[in-house]
């Protein structure tokens, strides 16, 4: 009995010691080694070579470890190191989902890692990878290549110098000279990720996407090769034959041709080198329409000088046929600044096809010393230079002289003629009235000419009104200074609005921007409610503006 107790005590102690030892090894990060079992071979030659115990297995060799199986024509087994060297028709299969083939391989049973060499092909249900060499970890189920690889799935073809693939997450990481070819795009990048399950490409650096209907660029973001939807960040842009739309945040649906941009938005018309900037931009490729709003600013070069135009919203529309025009609409609170021309209006439309700019709803223009006002003003450009100006209904021109008197001319309609961007002549057509102050040496007032004449011609020199010609019999009078009173110094309707004259700083100034609208995957159909102006009267944007 005593001996029996002693025996049980020894067994218990041994069990406790064993368990304690196992726990200690686990705490130290040690794991139990799993043997690599030989399943099949036609012949075996064992021996010691160079001081190592090696088993040479020849013909239809099969080894198995956990869920991994290795096949080869021949294998050298290093039992002491738990390493296999496989030659000829090498194949590694894991869980019947991952298959890797090559000419030879080295497999470490302790780390469960394999290095496969020579025309390596890796397949899983999602893709096929070909590469000269491949490192594969059966524990983490990850593959790495460094000598160039090509990945093909049913939708896309990808290649890069270096890459890694996780067969569990189905995620590829690409580095160096990355190229992706889809049915619609060719993508080039230095760093990129790709999910073979979702077919989504993740950009991690400068990336170029070339497509038949436009190119894309981004420095970060995603592109879904199935839905053809892009979400980009950092200096992203869409490039088509007509426009370049860019921003720090860019959404684009290639199937619908709808683009949406936020932050540092710029829309550049490539045909006439017009750039529009703002807080938010939208683009409809198939409709040829683009819209920028929130501190919208247009820049274009005229007469070798930059014209700045600001408004809450700038809207561009390409022609849809031979009888339609290419248009830009600005509304509301339009401000214009150029070194020799400033202006303001509620709305503006610019016919780029005919080079005509229409200012609507209380437009005012300033050209050097002259102020021009009418119900509607049209500006005709030629070679990006102001050629003529048409002022329709309640036209009024005034200018301030050196003694702060205001020369004034009003009429039903007026036409201004420019030479090299400078106002040279104005024709008054119908209901003409004028007040003109005569000066001696720009320092002494000698009197005021007052005339009523249906048609007149005003001549300007050095940006100042120099003379008035009356084309039909005028009703004119000359009033000496001592007979003048303040009530006689103004025509009805005169207002000097120098405080409203925009400066460059005011035109470029930013205002609070309304909350950004969230982009939809498919842009809702929006019908343009703005039409091109006719020759005499400019079209006014309806309340339901685009």
XYZ file of C-alpha atoms in Angstrom:
546
model
C 0.000 0.000 0.000
C 2.808 2.299 0.928
C 4.535 1.556 -2.374
C 1.315 2.231 -4.265
C 0.964 5.684 -2.656
C 4.555 6.462 -3.484
C 3.942 5.445 -7.135
C 0.829 7.631 -7.459
C 2.719 10.495 -5.877
C 5.512 10.127 -8.406
C 3.025 9.973 -11.325
C 1.183 13.054 -10.057
C 4.441 14.905 -9.671
C 5.494 13.965 -13.199
C 2.147 15.115 -14.636
C 2.306 18.386 -12.730
C 5.885 18.932 -13.832
C 4.948 18.218 -17.443
C 1.986 20.627 -17.407
C 4.072 23.265 -15.697
C 6.789 22.847 -18.303
C 4.328 23.141 -21.171
C 2.827 26.320 -19.688
C 6.292 27.701 -19.207
C 7.178 27.047 -22.834
C 3.915 28.683 -23.989
C 4.652 31.716 -21.857
C 8.071 31.956 -23.478
C 6.437 31.973 -26.944
C 7.493 28.428 -27.821
C 5.122 26.327 -29.926
C 5.012 22.600 -30.384
C 6.685 21.414 -33.581
C 4.382 19.706 -36.051
C 6.113 16.994 -38.070
C 6.083 16.979 -41.860
C 4.743 13.553 -42.678
C 5.714 11.570 -45.734
C 2.583 10.337 -47.483
C 4.001 8.753 -50.625
C 7.178 8.140 -52.631
C 8.287 5.551 -55.200
C 11.697 5.080 -53.609
C 13.767 6.291 -50.656
C 17.525 6.546 -50.248
C 18.769 7.548 -46.830
C 22.205 8.505 -45.669
C 24.513 11.092 -44.213
C 25.888 13.654 -46.592
C 28.301 16.395 -45.522
C 27.525 15.571 -41.927
C 23.751 15.872 -42.361
C 21.135 13.168 -42.245
C 19.261 13.342 -45.581
C 16.493 11.177 -46.990
C 16.248 11.300 -50.805
C 12.706 10.520 -51.930
C 12.177 9.951 -55.649
C 9.018 9.640 -57.761
C 5.513 10.954 -56.995
C 6.563 12.357 -53.633
C 3.873 13.702 -51.292
C 4.397 15.347 -47.879
C 1.675 16.702 -45.598
C 1.648 19.082 -42.624
C -1.673 20.242 -41.136
C -3.755 21.642 -44.055
C -0.758 21.929 -46.393
C 0.382 19.312 -48.915
C 3.576 19.338 -51.012
C 3.943 17.384 -54.270
C 7.165 16.952 -56.300
C 9.117 14.580 -58.550
C 11.823 14.317 -55.874
C 12.468 15.683 -52.387
C 15.487 15.927 -50.090
C 14.332 15.700 -46.475
C 16.582 17.189 -43.769
C 15.052 15.653 -40.660
C 17.284 17.391 -38.164
C 16.330 20.822 -39.511
C 12.773 19.809 -40.477
C 13.398 21.184 -43.985
C 12.387 19.851 -47.399
C 13.990 20.618 -50.754
C 11.647 19.758 -53.632
C 12.509 19.429 -57.332
C 10.478 19.009 -60.515
C 6.746 19.714 -60.921
C 6.563 21.169 -57.442
C 3.066 21.935 -56.150
C 1.891 23.206 -52.775
C -1.787 22.973 -51.904
C -3.411 24.492 -48.830
C -6.954 23.668 -47.727
C -7.868 22.814 -51.329
C -8.167 26.553 -52.112
C -4.589 27.756 -52.679
C -2.381 26.053 -55.292
C 1.202 27.087 -56.002
C 3.345 25.465 -58.711
C 7.011 25.906 -59.619
C 10.205 24.156 -60.686
C 11.704 23.777 -57.206
C 10.999 24.801 -53.619
C 12.406 24.877 -50.098
C 9.967 24.241 -47.268
C 10.657 24.890 -43.544
C 8.383 22.740 -41.404
C 9.089 24.670 -38.195
C 8.044 28.067 -39.616
C 5.670 26.593 -42.219
C 7.181 28.801 -44.910
C 8.035 27.912 -48.483
C 10.208 29.558 -51.119
C 9.151 28.510 -54.612
C 11.389 29.193 -57.631
C 11.053 28.974 -61.406
C 7.916 29.908 -63.376
C 5.830 30.155 -60.237
C 2.043 30.162 -60.627
C -0.250 30.734 -57.642
C -3.992 30.212 -57.922
C -6.939 30.637 -55.630
C -10.646 30.923 -56.530
C -10.228 34.688 -57.061
C -7.081 35.105 -59.142
C -3.938 33.733 -60.774
C -0.459 35.074 -59.958
C 2.638 34.390 -62.059
C 6.144 35.366 -60.902
C 9.769 34.070 -61.094
C 9.867 33.389 -57.342
C 7.504 33.457 -54.400
C 7.657 33.264 -50.600
C 4.570 31.725 -49.017
C 3.674 31.456 -45.315
C 1.114 28.711 -44.650
C 0.470 29.934 -41.097
C -0.452 33.511 -42.069
C -1.517 32.450 -45.577
C 0.411 35.319 -47.141
C 2.538 35.374 -50.290
C 5.346 37.778 -51.255
C 7.247 38.342 -54.507
C 10.121 40.714 -55.305
C 11.055 39.935 -58.916
C 7.925 41.129 -60.650
C 4.509 39.545 -60.796
C 1.346 39.500 -62.882
C -2.102 38.961 -61.355
C -5.088 38.085 -63.511
C -8.703 37.751 -62.411
C -11.857 37.598 -64.552
C -12.091 41.424 -64.732
C -8.573 42.848 -64.444
C -4.878 42.362 -65.058
C -2.382 43.760 -62.516
C 1.395 43.772 -62.410
C 4.126 45.240 -60.231
C 7.776 44.805 -59.285
C 7.014 43.807 -55.694
C 3.852 42.525 -54.097
C 2.177 40.723 -51.227
C -1.079 38.742 -51.151
C -3.161 37.677 -48.155
C -5.304 34.704 -49.139
C -7.552 35.204 -46.097
C -8.412 38.872 -46.656
C -7.960 38.591 -50.462
C -5.893 41.776 -50.356
C -2.902 42.507 -52.615
C -0.264 45.125 -51.767
C 1.734 46.350 -54.785
C 4.962 48.361 -54.904
C 7.053 49.785 -57.762
C 5.842 50.201 -61.337
C 2.282 49.128 -60.622
C 0.022 48.711 -63.668
C -3.641 47.749 -63.754
C -5.594 47.070 -66.925
C -9.396 46.955 -66.818
C -12.014 46.987 -69.553
C -12.254 50.783 -69.257
C -8.997 52.037 -67.760
C -5.234 51.628 -67.599
C -3.903 52.501 -64.145
C -0.285 53.378 -63.300
C 1.046 53.889 -59.770
C 4.009 53.259 -57.477
C 2.036 51.916 -54.514
C -1.410 50.400 -54.557
C -3.666 47.817 -52.902
C -6.251 45.603 -54.560
C -8.976 43.412 -53.088
C -9.628 40.403 -55.316
C -12.961 39.820 -53.561
C -14.488 43.305 -53.870
C -12.427 44.303 -56.955
C -11.617 47.643 -55.301
C -8.284 49.375 -55.979
C -6.762 51.480 -53.167
C -4.309 54.225 -54.167
C -1.366 55.131 -51.938
C 0.623 57.703 -53.900
C 0.521 59.466 -57.283
C -1.781 57.425 -59.523
C -2.758 57.930 -63.177
C -5.900 56.353 -64.627
C -6.246 56.533 -68.408
C -9.646 55.838 -69.973
C -11.366 56.188 -73.333
C -13.788 58.789 -71.955
C -11.370 60.705 -69.759
C -8.349 60.408 -67.493
C -8.132 60.543 -63.712
C -5.327 61.419 -61.321
C -5.149 61.075 -57.539
C -2.640 60.704 -54.724
C -4.952 58.679 -52.503
C -8.382 57.085 -52.764
C -10.231 54.109 -54.212
C -11.559 52.875 -57.534
C -14.153 50.097 -57.814
C -13.431 48.184 -61.026
C -16.945 46.678 -60.998
C -19.135 49.735 -60.319
C -16.553 52.083 -61.945
C -16.923 54.507 -59.040
C -13.885 56.504 -57.846
C -13.352 58.296 -54.539
C -10.119 60.276 -54.604
C -8.205 62.623 -52.320
C -5.247 64.998 -52.511
C -4.756 66.884 -55.776
C -7.231 64.696 -57.666
C -8.647 65.635 -61.072
C -10.779 64.398 -63.961
C -9.451 65.185 -67.446
C -11.687 65.059 -70.540
C -11.455 66.637 -73.994
C -13.443 69.622 -72.697
C -12.583 70.053 -69.013
C -10.172 69.429 -66.177
C -12.099 69.169 -62.883
C -9.940 68.916 -59.784
C -10.141 69.080 -55.991
C -8.720 67.617 -52.797
C -11.794 65.388 -52.580
C -13.162 63.926 -55.803
C -15.980 61.496 -56.591
C -16.490 60.161 -60.112
C -18.905 57.575 -61.525
C -17.473 56.478 -64.854
C -20.648 54.647 -65.930
C -22.824 57.765 -65.584
C -20.101 60.341 -66.243
C -20.977 62.247 -63.064
C -18.209 63.939 -61.064
C -18.251 65.761 -57.721
C -15.358 67.708 -56.157
C -14.725 69.498 -52.870
C -11.924 71.621 -51.395
C -9.710 73.695 -53.693
C -11.986 72.922 -56.627
C -10.836 74.044 -60.070
C -12.650 73.596 -63.379
C -10.612 74.475 -66.460
C -12.080 74.722 -69.936
C -9.329 73.488 -72.230
C -10.714 75.023 -75.434
C -10.530 78.677 -74.387
C -8.273 78.462 -71.313
C -10.950 79.557 -68.835
C -10.436 78.425 -65.231
C -13.207 78.365 -62.633
C -12.463 77.855 -58.932
C -14.732 77.333 -55.954
C -15.638 75.270 -52.891
C -17.768 72.616 -54.617
C -17.843 71.384 -58.213
C -20.117 69.077 -60.181
C -19.672 67.652 -63.666
C -22.018 65.770 -66.021
C -19.919 64.315 -68.848
C -22.744 63.112 -71.119
C -24.625 66.415 -70.810
C -21.499 68.523 -71.225
C -22.381 70.516 -68.108
C -20.314 71.630 -65.130
C -21.156 73.685 -62.061
C -18.949 75.321 -59.425
C -20.387 77.126 -56.429
C -19.290 78.570 -53.108
C -16.903 81.503 -53.737
C -16.871 80.674 -57.423
C -14.193 82.559 -59.356
C -13.501 82.556 -63.101
C -10.132 83.549 -64.566
C -9.373 84.148 -68.222
C -6.793 86.182 -70.127
C -8.030 89.147 -72.169
C -5.803 91.685 -73.905
C -2.800 90.160 -72.148
C -4.444 90.872 -68.796
C -6.331 88.536 -66.435
C -10.080 89.020 -66.076
C -11.466 87.853 -62.713
C -15.183 87.162 -62.367
C -16.765 86.062 -59.086
C -20.275 84.899 -58.176
C -21.943 82.437 -55.862
C -22.387 79.971 -58.745
C -20.667 79.492 -62.111
C -22.280 77.082 -64.560
C -20.804 75.892 -67.869
C -22.672 74.211 -70.705
C -21.179 72.769 -73.874
C -23.099 72.940 -77.186
C -25.447 70.021 -77.845
C -25.730 70.593 -81.556
C -24.779 72.875 -84.424
C -27.406 75.450 -83.425
C -26.512 75.672 -79.734
C -23.743 77.682 -78.110
C -21.091 77.022 -75.512
C -22.205 79.020 -72.470
C -21.032 80.110 -69.017
C -23.594 81.455 -66.532
C -22.745 83.355 -63.338
C -25.257 84.190 -60.568
C -25.955 85.867 -58.231
C -23.779 88.779 -57.012
C -21.528 88.935 -60.045
C -18.356 91.012 -59.706
C -15.781 91.662 -62.440
C -12.243 92.963 -62.138
C -9.719 93.710 -64.850
C -7.076 96.405 -64.790
C -9.128 98.667 -67.118
C -12.630 97.266 -66.545
C -14.666 96.591 -63.420
C -18.314 95.697 -63.059
C -21.159 94.179 -61.093
C -24.550 92.646 -61.878
C -27.000 90.147 -60.469
C -26.310 87.617 -63.228
C -24.126 87.154 -66.286
C -24.040 84.834 -69.261
C -21.075 84.406 -71.571
C -21.590 82.962 -75.039
C -18.182 81.483 -75.800
C -19.248 80.479 -79.312
C -20.066 84.068 -80.355
C -17.747 85.723 -77.777
C -20.583 87.797 -76.290
C -20.987 88.546 -72.565
C -24.461 89.489 -71.255
C -24.846 91.345 -67.938
C -28.377 91.259 -66.543
C -30.301 92.921 -63.694
C -28.827 96.267 -62.613
C -25.478 95.936 -64.380
C -22.822 98.603 -63.825
C -19.449 98.834 -65.566
C -16.500 101.112 -64.969
C -13.961 101.764 -67.713
C -11.170 103.956 -66.384
C -12.992 107.247 -65.500
C -16.359 106.294 -66.992
C -19.363 104.644 -65.344
C -21.783 102.770 -67.647
C -25.286 101.712 -66.588
C -28.246 100.149 -68.435
C -30.983 97.569 -67.889
C -28.898 95.083 -69.910
C -25.319 95.310 -71.153
C -23.756 93.107 -73.842
C -19.996 93.011 -74.428
C -18.730 91.769 -77.792
C -15.214 90.309 -77.726
C -12.844 89.800 -80.612
C -9.571 87.905 -80.151
C -10.120 88.005 -76.374
C -10.353 91.815 -76.509
C -13.394 94.063 -75.950
C -14.551 95.235 -79.367
C -18.047 96.665 -78.786
C -20.469 97.222 -75.947
C -24.262 97.335 -76.346
C -26.319 99.071 -73.649
C -30.074 98.404 -73.875
C -32.825 100.443 -72.153
C -32.131 103.352 -69.796
C -28.501 103.593 -70.893
C -26.445 106.077 -68.876
C -22.764 107.079 -69.102
C -21.122 109.420 -66.636
C -17.589 110.445 -65.768
C -15.964 112.613 -63.116
C -13.726 115.519 -64.101
C -10.858 117.099 -62.168
C -13.256 119.455 -60.333
C -15.556 116.600 -59.252
C -18.233 117.556 -61.754
C -20.031 114.681 -63.472
C -20.373 114.681 -67.242
C -23.520 112.730 -68.056
C -25.186 111.256 -71.129
C -28.374 109.201 -71.170
C -30.468 107.617 -73.884
C -32.666 104.714 -74.817
C -29.798 102.537 -76.169
C -26.076 103.056 -76.623
C -23.278 101.349 -78.533
C -19.678 101.681 -77.383
C -16.676 101.108 -79.670
C -13.267 100.098 -78.274
C -9.765 100.196 -79.692
C -7.191 97.987 -78.005
C -9.524 97.661 -75.052
C -10.012 101.416 -74.593
C -13.361 103.208 -75.042
C -13.109 105.521 -78.069
C -16.664 106.307 -79.185
C -20.232 105.882 -77.941
C -23.333 106.253 -80.146
C -26.559 107.263 -78.386
C -29.709 106.028 -80.126
C -32.985 107.623 -79.056
C -34.046 110.003 -76.273
C -30.566 111.437 -75.862
C -29.754 113.955 -73.115
C -26.388 115.275 -72.018
C -24.671 117.470 -69.460
C -21.079 118.440 -70.226
C -18.950 120.687 -68.019
C -16.521 122.937 -69.886
C -13.168 123.448 -68.143
C -10.223 125.689 -68.788
C -6.951 123.967 -68.104
C -8.644 121.306 -65.974
C -8.773 123.822 -63.124
C -11.459 126.388 -63.935
C -15.151 125.775 -64.742
C -16.311 127.982 -67.626
C -19.864 126.665 -67.839
C -22.093 123.674 -68.515
C -23.488 122.504 -71.849
C -26.950 120.989 -71.640
C -28.530 119.349 -74.675
C -31.473 117.216 -75.694
C -30.974 115.298 -78.918
C -32.324 111.908 -79.975
C -28.996 110.702 -81.429
C -25.489 111.665 -80.310
C -21.867 110.589 -80.705
C -19.473 110.767 -77.760
C -15.732 110.810 -78.386
C -13.251 109.678 -75.720
C -9.537 110.292 -75.514
C -7.146 109.051 -72.835
C -10.139 107.459 -71.118
C -11.933 110.811 -70.745
C -14.954 112.294 -72.504
C -13.576 114.899 -74.916
C -16.483 115.923 -77.138
C -20.148 115.310 -77.937
C -21.551 115.497 -81.448
C -25.285 115.979 -81.972
C -26.425 114.045 -85.043
C -29.826 115.768 -85.442
C -31.054 119.254 -84.519
C -30.425 119.528 -80.751
C -32.137 121.643 -78.122
C -28.996 122.949 -76.470
C -28.025 125.639 -73.993
C -24.908 126.847 -72.238
C -25.181 127.802 -68.576
C -22.408 129.949 -67.051
C -21.050 128.973 -63.613
C -22.776 131.762 -61.673
C -26.197 130.627 -62.935
C -25.704 126.977 -62.069
C -27.413 125.429 -59.062
C -27.088 121.875 -57.757
C -30.440 120.812 -59.205
C -29.218 121.547 -62.729
C -26.040 119.453 -62.426
C -27.726 116.076 -62.692
C -29.879 114.349 -65.255
C -32.852 112.386 -64.017
C -31.774 108.901 -62.947
C -28.144 109.840 -62.315
C -26.354 108.014 -59.484
C -22.605 107.954 -58.966
C -21.781 104.506 -57.580
C -18.033 104.561 -57.058
C -18.430 102.858 -53.653
C -19.785 99.779 -55.476
C -16.830 99.562 -57.853
C -15.179 96.184 -57.141
C -11.512 95.964 -56.267
C -9.373 92.945 -57.045
C -9.287 92.069 -53.348
C -13.099 92.121 -53.167
C -13.471 89.906 -56.218
C -10.958 87.388 -54.860
C -12.295 87.488 -51.291
C -13.916 84.328 -49.898
C -17.319 84.225 -48.226
C -18.924 81.607 -45.928
C -19.839 78.523 -47.950
C -23.082 76.650 -47.546
C -22.959 73.039 -46.401
C -21.760 70.647 -49.079
C -24.262 68.309 -50.603
C -23.401 64.621 -50.470
C -22.641 63.107 -53.881
C -24.864 60.316 -55.104
C -23.564 57.315 -57.025
C -25.873 58.272 -59.858
C -26.455 61.947 -60.472
C -30.141 62.890 -60.523
C -31.296 64.290 -63.863
C -31.140 68.073 -63.806
C -32.583 70.084 -66.667
C -30.986 73.394 -67.460
C -33.397 76.301 -67.104
C -30.998 78.921 -68.484
C -31.008 79.675 -72.204
C -28.713 81.789 -74.334
C -29.601 85.469 -74.657
C -30.967 86.871 -77.894
C -29.296 89.623 -79.796
C -31.123 92.501 -78.118
C -32.135 91.157 -74.742
C -30.073 88.777 -72.676
C -31.779 85.724 -71.282
C -32.314 86.053 -67.546
C -31.799 82.943 -65.427
C -35.060 81.753 -63.966
C -35.509 81.351 -60.242
C -34.965 77.625 -60.687
C -31.325 78.040 -61.664
C -29.107 75.086 -62.565
